[in-house]
Amino acid sequence: MENTVVKIDSLVKRYGDLIALDHFSLEIKEGEIFGLLGPNGSGKTTTINCLLSLLAFDKGDIKIFGKEMTPTSYDIKKDIGVIMQNVAVFDELTVYENIDYFCGLYITDKAERKKCVDEAVRFVGLEDFLKFRPKKLSGGLLRRLNIACGIAHKPKLIILDEPTVAVDPQSRNKILEGIQELNARGATVIYTSHYMEEVEKICTRIAIMDKGKKIAEGTKDQLKRMIKNTETITVEVLGLTDEVISQIAGLPHIYDHSYDGSLLTVFCSGGKHNLIRVMEVLQKNDLSFGRVYTELPTLNDVFLEVTGKALRDKED
Amino acid sequence: MQVFKAFMKVMRTRLPSILPYVIVFMIISVMISTVGGDEERFTAEEMKICIFDEDDTPQSHALAEFIAKGNELVELENDDDVILDSLYYASVDMVLTIKDGYAERLAAGETEDLFTTKHIHDSYAIALMDQLLSEYVVTVDGYMAGGQDFDQAVESAIGTLSKETEVTLVTEDSTMSKSEYFEGFFRYLPYILISIMLNGLCPVLIVMNRKDLRYRTNCSSIKVSSVSVQTFLASAVFVGAIWLIFVVAGVILNGGLFVGTAWLAVLNCLIFAMISALIAMLLSSFNVSDNVVGVITQVISLGMSFLCGVFVPMEMLSSGVLSAARFLPAYWYVRANSMISGTEHFDGSKVLLYMGIELGFAAALAVITLLIRRMKYNRADSVNA
Ligand SMILES: Nc1ncnc2c1ncn2[C@@H]1O[C@H](COP(=O)(O)OP(=O)(O)O)[C@@H](O)[C@H]1O
Ligand SMILES: [Mg+2]
């Protein structure tokens, strides 16, 4: 598993005055499901487009399978499968014709291609929709068609750019399972998303990016260990006085807190029994409280701590 | 050939929008050819004529013989019912009765009321036959007035009139100048070709040029040049097919293969089909919606057709319009076509010059299209343009 599949070195991409990628570097090993996590506009798609030589970039170096990637690197391209952020299929062709077309750009032998297309159809579960035009498919099915078009030729490296945007939960799970299955069959996967749950669920290694820069990288456990937050406690409680709040703030291992009149949030770093100690303070002051829960750190906390803002926008 | 095949499949979905143009044009052409083509039937085709020679003189025999030439003589019983039936069922087109005393009265200089003709179905051919008969008597009369005796005059008249018919036949066969539909058929084609290319080819090119699909194609192991070649090839096949349809239709409506310079009209038509395709390619460089394509198609096809004498003969257009029309390719197409079809005096070198100007328009369109595409793709920072 030590073979490097993708190596991006100090990539710089400008759109006019905007620096979309700022000395961005990445190394992806064979067999990984590599997650590229970042909010909208952080440069994920730009990274993918540069990686695929679809965009010219200003500086940097890109190697795939140990060879330099250029627009004419057809020997490299034949082993890559791409699923773009937007569904890119012919509205005029049927489901089957679409998959056959894109597969045929890689595999010219008819019999072999048919086998590949049939397999891809079964893989994404579109058997009942072969004669449908894309316009007749639901959002989830359309995404699956988009994926089938990208993987039918059995690529060694599969790149998926936000493949689950605007997909119902059921289809989303099917897609995530499918990606894991493809990886189990031997494909290296690059997966971009702004949904941290997805990335946490399937990715073996993750890079978090913001404003064209890589701000953290590692397995999800490594990433979470990088930050001081280990536990976040939330309590529904009314009428806390400043006195009580400062008592809680003074407890050990608590480094931050917030209260909005009904919801108390306490951030802890290390230590055990933090929740019990918070409860004790409330009981001592004869305060009755509603729901109480504690959360382990998420990638969102990682992002929050490194950038000072939440990963997911409210509207998502 | 994946790209080529996909192109054709996308084209298949466009057929419903171009078929009406082909069909309507065919119907109009058939109508033109059945109206305008009768003159040809008179000279080229036979009429079934029945002659009752009540005069029965050498002179009346000579006339009957003259009429019989190039026509089919039918024998009928001289009975009104039989005649009417035969005319009705078209087993005979015309019944000519040379009246008793024909020779005598003609010799005396009378030209009226020498025979009667009967027919039911009016046609141009019958009208011409009537005209030929009166011309015959007038000519005989004329020769006699010129000093010839009766028999000589009959001989001379037959000689002159047969020569005239022959001349008409010859000119028609070589340049088809009299074939009105021929000129009309090719004159209206620019409108049809532009409409078909803009409604059929342009949307397909826009699809094949969709940025997301192009990105995906560019990610694959197919060569960018191969994509271009296949797209071009598919476009060329489409243009060729449309051209062939109209050539074949023209041959069928013409009632036979084109002869001589008529093939220049076919070549002219191919050049204009290419120009139309290039206009479609230029338009497809801007990612316009189907509706916009529809509007632009109407503006270009109707505008160019009216300005350049496709719909209205050029003689009816003002000189201002015509001098503006010079900057449009359809103008030169129509000029070339008028010469080829004989509406204007035929001058081979001028026809070639006009076609050369059309090719110049084609080259200009191709260059502009390439420049625009290069500019657009550079702006998108794409290295794969
Ligand atoms: N073609 C373009 N021209 C100008 N700016 C662009 C273009 N594409 C993307 N950007 C900008 O570059 C930044 C990164 O965009 P993108 O790579 O699409 O982010 P992501 O995929 O992470 O949402 C954004 O600020 C975006 O507005
Ligand atoms: Mg994106």
XYZ file of C-alpha atoms and ligand atoms in Angstrom:
729
model
C 0.000 0.000 0.000
C 2.980 2.268 -0.248
C 2.648 3.206 -3.898
C 1.913 6.866 -4.404
C -0.963 7.277 -6.841
C -1.345 11.049 -6.818
C 1.231 13.637 -5.876
C 0.349 17.311 -6.000
C 3.195 19.630 -5.238
C 2.764 23.280 -4.348
C -0.104 23.922 -6.716
C -1.065 27.531 -7.368
C -4.155 28.444 -9.383
C -5.400 31.963 -9.907
C -8.689 33.114 -11.401
C -7.721 36.674 -12.180
C -7.109 38.268 -8.777
C -8.596 35.387 -6.827
C -6.103 32.833 -5.583
C -8.159 29.658 -5.729
C -5.302 27.335 -4.768
C -2.440 28.589 -2.654
C 0.569 26.267 -2.663
C -1.611 23.251 -2.218
C 0.157 19.897 -1.808
C -1.233 16.402 -1.475
C -0.023 12.832 -1.598
C -2.425 9.945 -2.020
C -1.381 6.313 -1.658
C -2.739 3.287 -3.441
C -5.834 1.796 -1.833
C -6.903 4.883 0.063
C -10.261 6.554 0.117
C -8.940 10.036 0.363
C -11.338 12.716 1.505
C -11.009 16.327 0.475
C -13.176 18.204 2.939
C -13.892 21.901 2.740
C -16.716 24.407 2.612
C -18.167 25.636 -0.664
C -15.663 27.742 -2.535
C -12.636 26.326 -0.732
C -11.100 25.054 -3.972
C -12.000 21.372 -4.093
C -13.323 21.406 -7.662
C -10.446 23.582 -8.791
C -8.032 21.028 -7.342
C -9.752 18.193 -9.190
C -9.849 20.109 -12.477
C -6.156 20.924 -12.243
C -5.399 17.337 -11.307
C -7.177 16.190 -14.469
C -5.441 18.780 -16.647
C -8.790 20.342 -17.464
C -7.516 23.650 -16.138
C -4.162 25.252 -16.689
C -2.534 26.258 -13.426
C 0.024 28.898 -12.559
C 2.562 26.929 -10.565
C 3.166 23.499 -9.194
C 3.617 19.935 -10.212
C 1.168 17.073 -10.615
C 2.102 13.419 -10.917
C -0.339 10.538 -11.288
C 0.857 6.924 -11.200
C 4.363 8.370 -10.922
C 4.129 10.187 -14.262
C 3.632 13.837 -14.949
C 0.027 14.649 -15.815
C -0.545 16.732 -18.966
C -3.565 17.280 -21.227
C -2.205 14.603 -23.565
C -1.327 11.979 -20.947
C -3.746 9.489 -22.454
C -1.945 6.526 -20.864
C -2.643 8.022 -17.427
C -6.196 9.100 -18.257
C -7.234 5.603 -19.311
C -6.935 4.435 -15.698
C -8.863 7.325 -14.164
C -12.596 7.515 -13.648
C -14.185 10.887 -13.058
C -17.528 11.741 -11.514
C -18.013 15.469 -11.635
C -19.886 17.707 -9.258
C -22.612 18.393 -11.826
C -24.328 15.511 -13.536
C -22.729 15.413 -16.982
C -24.755 13.145 -19.247
C -26.478 13.484 -22.618
C -30.162 14.317 -22.157
C -30.727 12.957 -25.664
C -29.324 9.494 -24.953
C -30.841 6.767 -22.816
C -29.323 5.548 -19.577
C -27.691 2.634 -21.342
C -26.463 4.727 -24.280
C -24.903 7.239 -21.904
C -22.947 4.651 -19.975
C -21.954 2.966 -23.233
C -20.775 6.276 -24.688
C -18.512 7.231 -21.802
C -17.239 3.690 -21.367
C -16.554 3.602 -25.099
C -14.217 6.564 -24.787
C -11.902 4.179 -22.938
C -12.782 0.714 -24.187
C -13.171 0.255 -27.923
C -13.696 -3.507 -27.969
C -17.452 -4.019 -28.235
C -17.831 -7.302 -26.354
C -15.603 -6.152 -23.533
C -17.414 -2.863 -23.333
C -20.799 -4.514 -23.123
C -19.622 -6.561 -20.157
C -18.319 -3.448 -18.441
C -21.477 -1.449 -19.077
C -23.732 -4.241 -17.841
C -21.635 -4.576 -14.733
C -21.778 -0.830 -14.070
C -25.553 -0.844 -14.545
C -25.901 -3.616 -11.989
C -23.478 -1.908 -9.643
C -25.528 1.281 -9.403
C -28.859 -0.568 -9.629
C -30.239 1.025 -12.787
C -31.322 -2.237 -14.458
C -34.955 -1.129 -14.634
C -34.172 2.223 -16.210
C -31.946 1.322 -19.160
C -34.259 2.837 -21.772
C -35.025 5.973 -19.752
C -33.804 9.399 -20.745
C -31.993 11.226 -17.904
C -34.771 13.849 -17.686
C -37.123 11.090 -16.517
C -34.892 10.033 -13.620
C -35.128 11.250 -10.015
C -32.209 13.157 -8.522
C -30.836 10.091 -6.781
C -31.038 7.887 -9.880
C -29.440 10.618 -11.940
C -26.488 10.728 -9.555
C -26.159 6.974 -9.857
C -26.140 7.248 -13.636
C -23.468 9.927 -13.335
C -21.395 7.513 -11.267
C -21.953 4.578 -13.620
C -20.670 6.707 -16.503
C -17.481 7.362 -14.577
C -16.648 3.871 -13.382
C -17.799 1.511 -16.137
C -14.296 1.214 -17.604
C -12.930 -0.070 -14.261
C -10.472 2.709 -13.458
C -7.685 2.278 -10.920
C -8.186 5.792 -9.649
C -11.699 7.118 -9.119
C -12.275 10.792 -8.503
C -15.651 11.876 -7.159
C -16.419 15.557 -6.756
C -19.353 16.020 -4.367
C -21.324 13.084 -5.783
C -24.067 13.267 -3.155
C -25.163 16.893 -3.396
C -28.964 17.099 -3.481
C -29.483 13.375 -3.006
C -32.039 11.729 -0.721
C -30.569 9.884 2.300
C -31.351 6.451 0.907
C -29.535 7.067 -2.375
C -26.763 8.795 -0.482
C -26.098 5.705 1.628
C -26.171 3.505 -1.432
C -23.630 5.752 -3.105
C -21.338 5.765 -0.075
C -21.518 1.979 0.198
C -20.787 1.738 -3.506
C -17.670 3.835 -3.123
C -16.440 1.599 -0.325
C -17.154 -1.439 -2.465
C -15.183 -0.009 -5.398
C -12.326 0.658 -3.011
C -12.528 -2.905 -1.681
C -12.184 -4.114 -5.281
C -8.890 -2.294 -5.530
C -9.579 1.248 -6.696
C -7.980 4.244 -5.072
C -10.602 6.896 -4.429
C -10.486 10.663 -4.104
C -13.672 11.969 -2.590
C -14.524 15.624 -2.136
C -17.379 16.848 -0.015
C -18.503 19.552 2.321
C -20.465 17.009 4.366
C -18.176 16.008 7.194
C -20.362 13.018 8.180
C -19.795 11.401 4.807
C -16.089 11.979 4.865
C -15.842 10.683 8.426
C -17.812 7.610 7.487
C -15.912 6.360 4.473
C -12.538 8.066 4.155
C -9.341 6.461 5.329
C -7.481 9.744 5.198
C -8.722 13.288 5.034
C -7.370 16.669 4.061
C -9.309 19.688 5.248
C -9.046 22.708 3.019
C -10.139 26.297 3.281
C -9.578 29.224 0.926
C -7.300 27.210 -1.330
C -5.050 26.040 1.471
C -4.691 22.688 3.178
C -5.235 23.361 6.875
C -5.039 19.830 8.245
C -4.452 16.288 7.101
C -4.578 12.803 8.585
C -6.931 9.999 9.569
C -10.053 11.201 11.324
C -8.653 10.121 14.693
C -5.397 11.901 14.003
C -7.297 15.017 13.072
C -9.406 14.939 16.194
C -6.354 14.433 18.343
C -4.892 17.548 16.850
C -7.430 19.738 18.608
C -7.903 20.379 22.304
C -11.637 19.699 22.303
C -12.444 16.183 23.436
C -16.039 16.592 24.496
C -18.842 19.077 24.117
C -21.594 19.074 26.762
C -24.971 20.643 26.103
C -27.654 21.199 28.766
C -31.162 22.659 28.433
C -31.539 24.855 31.485
C -33.357 28.134 32.251
C -32.323 31.119 34.363
C -28.647 30.536 34.983
C -27.055 33.324 36.973
C -23.598 34.652 36.243
C -22.546 33.156 39.567
C -23.527 29.632 38.502
C -21.970 30.085 35.097
C -18.667 31.120 36.566
C -18.790 28.121 38.920
C -19.125 25.865 35.907
C -16.455 27.711 33.985
C -14.155 27.202 36.916
C -14.391 23.408 36.784
C -11.256 21.552 35.639
C -10.748 20.648 31.938
C -13.314 23.183 30.789
C -11.803 25.708 28.414
C -14.836 27.436 26.965
C -18.573 27.832 27.418
C -21.599 29.663 26.087
C -25.138 30.329 27.329
C -28.034 31.840 25.448
C -30.652 31.863 28.243
C -31.886 28.318 27.608
C -29.012 26.280 26.240
C -25.678 25.857 28.017
C -22.741 24.595 25.975
C -19.534 23.567 27.679
C -16.328 22.669 25.827
C -13.970 20.253 27.530
C -10.412 19.260 26.873
C -9.353 15.926 28.327
C -10.290 14.637 31.773
C -12.997 12.248 32.826
C -16.446 12.730 34.421
C -16.794 16.244 33.037
C -20.552 15.772 32.585
C -21.053 14.596 36.174
C -19.207 17.605 37.540
C -21.400 19.972 35.543
C -24.529 18.210 36.842
C -23.318 18.476 40.419
C -22.990 22.236 40.122
C -26.528 22.520 38.763
C -28.012 20.301 41.480
C -26.150 22.161 44.209
C -27.825 25.338 43.026
C -31.264 23.638 42.914
C -31.654 24.143 39.198
C -33.849 21.770 37.255
C -32.759 21.001 33.717
C -34.156 19.384 30.604
C -32.192 17.395 28.054
C -28.514 16.783 28.604
C -26.148 15.396 26.010
C -22.492 15.177 25.228
C -20.776 14.924 21.851
C -17.377 13.686 20.859
C -15.465 16.025 18.575
C -16.373 16.001 14.925
C -14.437 17.178 11.901
C -16.540 20.280 12.228
C -14.854 20.954 15.574
C -11.525 20.434 13.897
C -12.470 22.895 11.206
C -13.891 25.313 13.754
C -10.763 25.282 15.804
C -8.367 25.659 12.896
C -10.285 28.325 10.988
C -12.436 29.893 13.683
C -15.635 29.292 11.719
C -18.111 26.489 11.178
C -17.546 24.094 8.309
C -21.117 23.874 7.229
C -23.048 26.894 6.214
C -26.444 27.300 7.785
C -28.280 26.867 4.490
C -26.854 23.372 3.915
C -16.288 6.200 -33.394
C -18.064 6.830 -30.081
C -18.333 10.566 -30.644
C -19.608 10.071 -34.185
C -22.234 7.618 -32.967
C -23.339 9.866 -30.126
C -23.596 12.765 -32.575
C -25.912 10.738 -34.776
C -28.022 9.631 -31.819
C -28.431 13.229 -30.691
C -29.213 14.180 -34.292
C -31.938 11.535 -34.324
C -33.752 13.462 -31.601
C -33.619 16.588 -33.772
C -35.234 14.996 -36.824
C -38.797 15.947 -35.845
C -37.837 19.600 -36.012
C -36.258 19.437 -39.479
C -38.615 16.992 -41.154
C -41.403 19.574 -41.657
C -39.033 21.721 -43.716
C -38.144 18.821 -45.991
C -41.734 17.689 -46.397
C -43.255 21.113 -47.003
C -40.528 21.902 -49.489
C -41.125 18.638 -51.340
C -44.852 19.298 -51.547
C -44.304 22.804 -52.875
C -41.770 21.494 -55.382
C -44.173 18.849 -56.624
C -46.835 21.512 -57.035
C -44.472 23.750 -58.967
C -43.374 20.890 -61.176
C -46.907 19.829 -62.078
C -47.868 23.380 -62.989
C -44.699 24.349 -64.763
C -43.773 21.051 -66.318
C -46.571 20.733 -68.887
C -44.741 22.595 -71.567
C -42.241 19.867 -71.477
C -44.924 17.227 -71.739
C -46.068 18.707 -75.019
C -42.709 18.359 -76.654
C -41.350 15.353 -74.860
C -44.462 13.316 -74.302
C -47.028 12.174 -76.764
C -50.662 13.147 -76.823
C -53.280 10.640 -77.856
C -55.071 12.177 -80.785
C -57.889 10.910 -82.902
C -58.235 12.516 -86.348
C -61.392 12.366 -88.475
C -60.429 13.519 -91.932
C -63.775 14.524 -93.525
C -61.987 16.434 -96.287
C -59.891 13.484 -97.450
C -57.602 15.471 -99.811
C -53.783 15.257 -100.177
C -53.563 18.522 -98.207
C -55.657 17.229 -95.343
C -53.583 14.027 -95.348
C -50.443 16.163 -95.084
C -51.848 17.974 -92.045
C -52.898 14.716 -90.386
C -49.447 13.298 -90.994
C -47.842 16.406 -89.497
C -50.014 16.233 -86.396
C -49.415 12.500 -86.048
C -45.665 13.104 -85.825
C -44.627 12.936 -82.182
C -48.122 12.015 -81.087
C -49.987 8.785 -80.818
C -52.831 8.328 -83.288
C -55.915 6.650 -81.914
C -58.666 5.156 -84.095
C -62.203 5.772 -82.871
C -65.653 5.156 -84.172
C -67.084 8.484 -85.293
C -69.879 8.412 -82.777
C -70.533 11.124 -80.211
C -71.043 8.695 -77.330
C -67.884 6.762 -78.133
C -65.894 9.955 -78.479
C -67.191 11.377 -75.233
C -66.472 8.150 -73.366
C -62.964 7.947 -74.737
C -62.261 11.520 -73.804
C -63.761 10.997 -70.406
C -61.679 7.922 -69.671
C -58.644 9.628 -71.182
C -58.018 6.905 -73.731
C -57.794 9.860 -76.084
C -56.697 13.381 -75.191
C -58.045 15.258 -78.163
C -60.287 14.622 -81.129
C -59.559 16.651 -84.273
C -62.046 16.811 -87.131
C -60.727 18.236 -90.396
C -63.887 19.631 -91.922
C -65.089 18.844 -95.394
C -63.806 21.514 -97.827
C -60.730 22.220 -95.731
C -58.249 22.213 -98.634
C -60.465 24.209 -100.889
C -61.160 26.911 -98.327
C -57.543 27.094 -97.131
C -56.404 27.473 -100.745
C -58.834 30.334 -101.019
C -57.092 32.091 -98.130
C -59.608 31.260 -95.414
C -58.039 30.521 -92.026
C -61.091 30.333 -89.773
C -63.318 27.402 -88.920
C -61.368 24.810 -90.878
C -61.501 22.148 -88.193
C -63.074 21.388 -84.833
C -61.325 20.032 -81.783
C -62.865 18.226 -78.826
C -61.320 17.637 -75.423
C -62.481 17.484 -71.825
C -59.358 17.741 -69.714
C -57.887 21.161 -70.207
C -54.182 21.149 -70.346
C -51.317 23.221 -71.557
C -50.535 20.603 -74.188
C -53.993 20.891 -75.704
C -53.808 24.647 -75.708
C -50.494 24.379 -77.509
C -51.955 21.935 -80.041
C -54.735 24.429 -80.754
C -52.131 27.084 -81.189
C -50.065 24.858 -83.464
C -53.069 24.225 -85.712
C -53.872 27.901 -86.122
C -50.188 28.656 -86.641
C -50.167 26.000 -89.355
C -52.978 27.522 -91.349
C -51.604 31.036 -90.930
C -48.181 29.878 -92.074
C -49.616 28.121 -95.149
C -51.561 31.245 -95.910
C -48.447 33.317 -95.443
C -46.366 31.204 -97.848
C -49.137 31.420 -100.452
C -49.239 35.164 -100.048
C -45.473 35.054 -100.639
C -46.113 33.566 -104.066
C -45.912 29.812 -103.459
C -48.639 27.556 -104.758
C -50.807 25.662 -102.328
C -48.878 22.376 -102.253
C -45.545 24.166 -101.904
C -46.921 26.335 -99.108
C -48.128 23.265 -97.199
C -44.703 21.667 -97.532
C -42.895 24.833 -96.439
C -45.186 25.372 -93.493
C -44.667 21.805 -92.298
C -40.931 22.251 -92.694
C -40.810 25.505 -90.725
C -43.053 24.371 -87.915
C -41.257 21.036 -87.444
C -37.930 22.870 -87.198
C -39.328 25.193 -84.547
C -40.513 22.307 -82.452
C -37.156 20.635 -82.799
C -35.352 23.788 -81.640
C -37.517 24.014 -78.557
C -36.749 20.406 -77.820
C -32.992 20.888 -78.136
C -32.776 23.957 -75.914
C -34.868 22.308 -73.275
C -32.788 19.201 -73.078
C -29.415 20.866 -72.770
C -29.944 23.696 -70.322
C -33.490 23.072 -69.180
C -34.097 26.769 -69.552
C -37.795 26.273 -70.065
C -38.144 24.099 -67.034
C -39.526 26.650 -64.654
C -39.715 24.358 -61.681
C -36.021 23.625 -61.991
C -35.136 27.246 -61.360
C -37.701 27.498 -58.581
C -36.577 24.292 -56.925
C -32.991 25.415 -56.585
C -33.879 29.032 -55.922
C -35.869 28.201 -52.779
C -33.227 25.805 -51.450
C -31.174 28.411 -49.505
C -34.115 29.041 -47.197
C -34.622 25.337 -46.625
C -30.927 24.569 -46.197
C -30.364 27.331 -43.645
C -33.493 26.333 -41.732
C -32.458 22.695 -41.635
C -28.869 23.379 -40.636
C -29.807 25.865 -37.916
C -32.640 23.730 -36.559
C -30.924 20.401 -36.990
C -27.178 20.752 -36.915
C -26.765 23.740 -34.593
C -28.498 22.256 -31.518
C -26.570 19.011 -31.932
C -23.277 20.890 -32.051
C -24.312 22.832 -28.950
C -24.930 19.546 -27.128
C -21.636 18.041 -28.289
C -19.955 21.239 -27.144
C -21.560 21.308 -23.672
C -18.830 22.217 -21.222
C -19.553 19.474 -18.709
C -19.683 16.795 -21.403
C -16.535 18.166 -23.000
C -14.773 18.071 -19.640
C -15.795 14.496 -19.158
C -14.700 13.544 -22.656
C -11.407 15.369 -22.142
C -10.793 13.349 -18.990
C -10.914 10.136 -20.982
C -8.220 8.493 -23.013
C -9.702 9.565 -26.352
C -7.554 12.092 -28.199
C -8.890 15.633 -28.382
C -8.093 15.666 -32.096
C -10.085 12.474 -32.591
C -13.108 14.109 -30.964
C -12.799 17.074 -33.341
C -12.346 14.867 -36.383
C -15.337 12.696 -35.488
C -17.537 15.710 -34.821
C -16.501 17.251 -38.111
C -17.033 13.987 -39.955
C -20.502 13.551 -38.485
C -21.412 17.130 -39.447
C -20.126 16.497 -42.968
C -22.176 13.313 -43.243
C -25.265 15.217 -42.158
C -24.650 17.998 -44.657
C -23.981 15.426 -47.388
C -27.130 13.486 -46.553
C -29.328 16.577 -46.655
C -27.734 17.630 -49.933
C -28.236 14.167 -51.394
C -31.898 14.133 -50.385
C -32.493 17.322 -52.357
C -30.438 16.208 -55.329
C -32.389 12.956 -55.510
C -35.651 14.846 -55.050
C -34.586 17.206 -57.815
C -33.795 14.301 -60.142
C -37.132 12.667 -59.434
C -39.096 15.877 -59.969
C -37.021 16.550 -63.065
C -38.152 13.210 -64.413
C -34.604 12.124 -65.159
C -30.961 12.678 -64.479
C -29.679 16.235 -64.821
C -27.858 16.978 -68.045
C -24.929 19.262 -68.803
C -24.753 22.546 -66.918
C -27.638 21.512 -64.688
C -25.036 19.740 -62.574
C -23.619 23.172 -61.754
C -26.844 23.889 -59.884
C -26.252 20.733 -57.877
C -22.711 21.875 -57.079
C -24.002 25.347 -56.213
C -26.458 23.713 -53.842
C -23.672 21.723 -52.147
C -21.655 24.896 -51.619
C -24.638 26.603 -50.061
C -25.344 23.581 -47.847
C -21.780 23.960 -46.569
C -22.293 27.675 -45.948
C -25.478 26.928 -44.002
C -23.642 24.312 -41.942
C -20.890 26.813 -41.177
C -23.467 29.381 -40.038
C -24.835 26.667 -37.738
C -21.322 25.974 -36.417
C -20.730 29.666 -35.786
C -24.019 29.990 -33.935
C -23.272 26.872 -31.882
C -20.126 28.536 -30.534
C -22.376 30.668 -28.375
C -24.207 28.528 -25.867
C -27.633 29.734 -26.860
C -30.866 28.077 -25.801
C -33.172 26.243 -28.193
C -35.629 29.149 -28.197
C -32.978 31.643 -29.120
C -31.755 29.345 -31.872
C -35.329 29.256 -33.184
C -35.599 33.035 -33.300
C -32.168 33.499 -34.857
C -32.989 30.811 -37.400
C -36.094 32.694 -38.497
C -34.243 35.998 -38.688
C -31.359 34.607 -40.706
C -33.313 32.290 -42.995
C -36.186 34.659 -43.745
C -34.070 37.807 -43.773
C -31.426 36.455 -46.089
C -34.033 34.834 -48.328
C -36.038 38.027 -48.808
C -33.020 40.264 -49.298
C -31.271 37.964 -51.720
C -34.085 37.111 -54.092
C -34.817 33.627 -52.849
C -38.529 34.299 -52.441
C -38.951 37.326 -54.649
C -37.179 37.502 -58.006
C -34.249 39.888 -57.923
C -35.799 42.123 -60.615
C -38.455 43.081 -58.101
C -35.978 44.182 -55.437
C -34.719 47.743 -55.161
C -31.113 48.450 -56.093
C -30.445 49.501 -52.508
C -31.526 46.130 -51.214
C -29.537 44.351 -53.873
C -26.324 46.220 -53.134
C -26.708 45.327 -49.445
C -27.506 41.741 -50.409
C -24.105 41.443 -52.072
C -22.671 41.017 -48.592
C -24.740 37.891 -48.046
C -23.865 34.500 -49.524
C -27.420 33.724 -50.643
C -27.244 36.618 -53.134
C -24.415 34.941 -55.014
C -26.139 31.600 -54.821
C -29.228 33.047 -56.472
C -27.171 34.868 -59.123
C -25.322 31.680 -60.000
C -28.566 29.733 -60.013
C -30.300 32.198 -62.353
C -27.500 31.789 -64.853
C -27.384 28.029 -64.577
C -31.133 27.707 -65.017
C -31.079 30.105 -67.965
C -33.182 32.854 -66.391
C -30.135 35.022 -66.946
C -27.754 34.690 -69.861
C -25.420 31.793 -69.113
C -21.761 32.711 -68.680
C -19.653 29.827 -67.369
C -16.838 31.938 -66.001
C -19.275 34.185 -64.124
C -21.020 31.185 -62.602
C -17.681 29.929 -61.353
C -16.859 33.406 -60.032
C -20.115 33.532 -58.077
C -19.481 30.101 -56.629
C -15.965 31.241 -55.748
C -17.437 34.185 -53.840
C -19.701 31.758 -51.991
C -16.669 29.659 -51.078
C -15.062 32.872 -49.840
C -18.005 33.374 -47.477
C -17.605 29.770 -46.336
C -13.912 30.283 -45.614
C -14.620 33.505 -43.713
C -17.271 31.792 -41.598
C -14.881 28.939 -40.812
C -12.121 31.324 -39.745
C -14.449 33.409 -37.554
C -15.813 30.264 -35.900
C -12.336 28.966 -35.131
C -11.229 32.328 -33.729
C -14.283 32.636 -31.491
C -13.818 29.129 -30.161
C -10.159 29.738 -29.443
C -10.993 32.972 -27.643
C -13.768 31.436 -25.564
C -11.729 28.465 -24.429
C -8.755 30.581 -23.505
C -10.977 32.686 -21.318
C -12.168 29.561 -19.527
C -8.520 28.774 -18.719
C -8.949 25.411 -20.269
C -5.822 23.775 -21.562
C -7.820 21.272 -23.500
C -9.562 23.632 -25.862
N -14.028 29.691 -13.615
C -13.850 30.426 -12.516
N -13.584 31.739 -12.643
C -13.388 32.500 -11.542
N -13.455 32.053 -10.284
C -13.726 30.750 -10.086
C -13.944 29.878 -11.195
N -14.198 28.644 -10.717
C -14.131 28.749 -9.364
N -13.850 30.012 -8.979
C -13.653 30.480 -7.604
O -12.608 29.739 -7.041
C -12.904 29.387 -5.703
C -12.866 27.881 -5.531
O -13.954 27.317 -6.229
P -14.202 25.775 -6.320
O -12.937 25.099 -6.660
O -15.337 25.560 -7.216
O -14.629 25.433 -4.829
P -15.359 24.156 -4.249
O -15.382 23.116 -5.309
O -14.565 23.769 -3.059
O -16.727 24.591 -3.865
C -14.261 29.985 -5.383
O -14.053 31.212 -4.716
C -14.863 30.218 -6.729
O -15.718 31.343 -6.701
Mg -16.965 22.136 -6.034
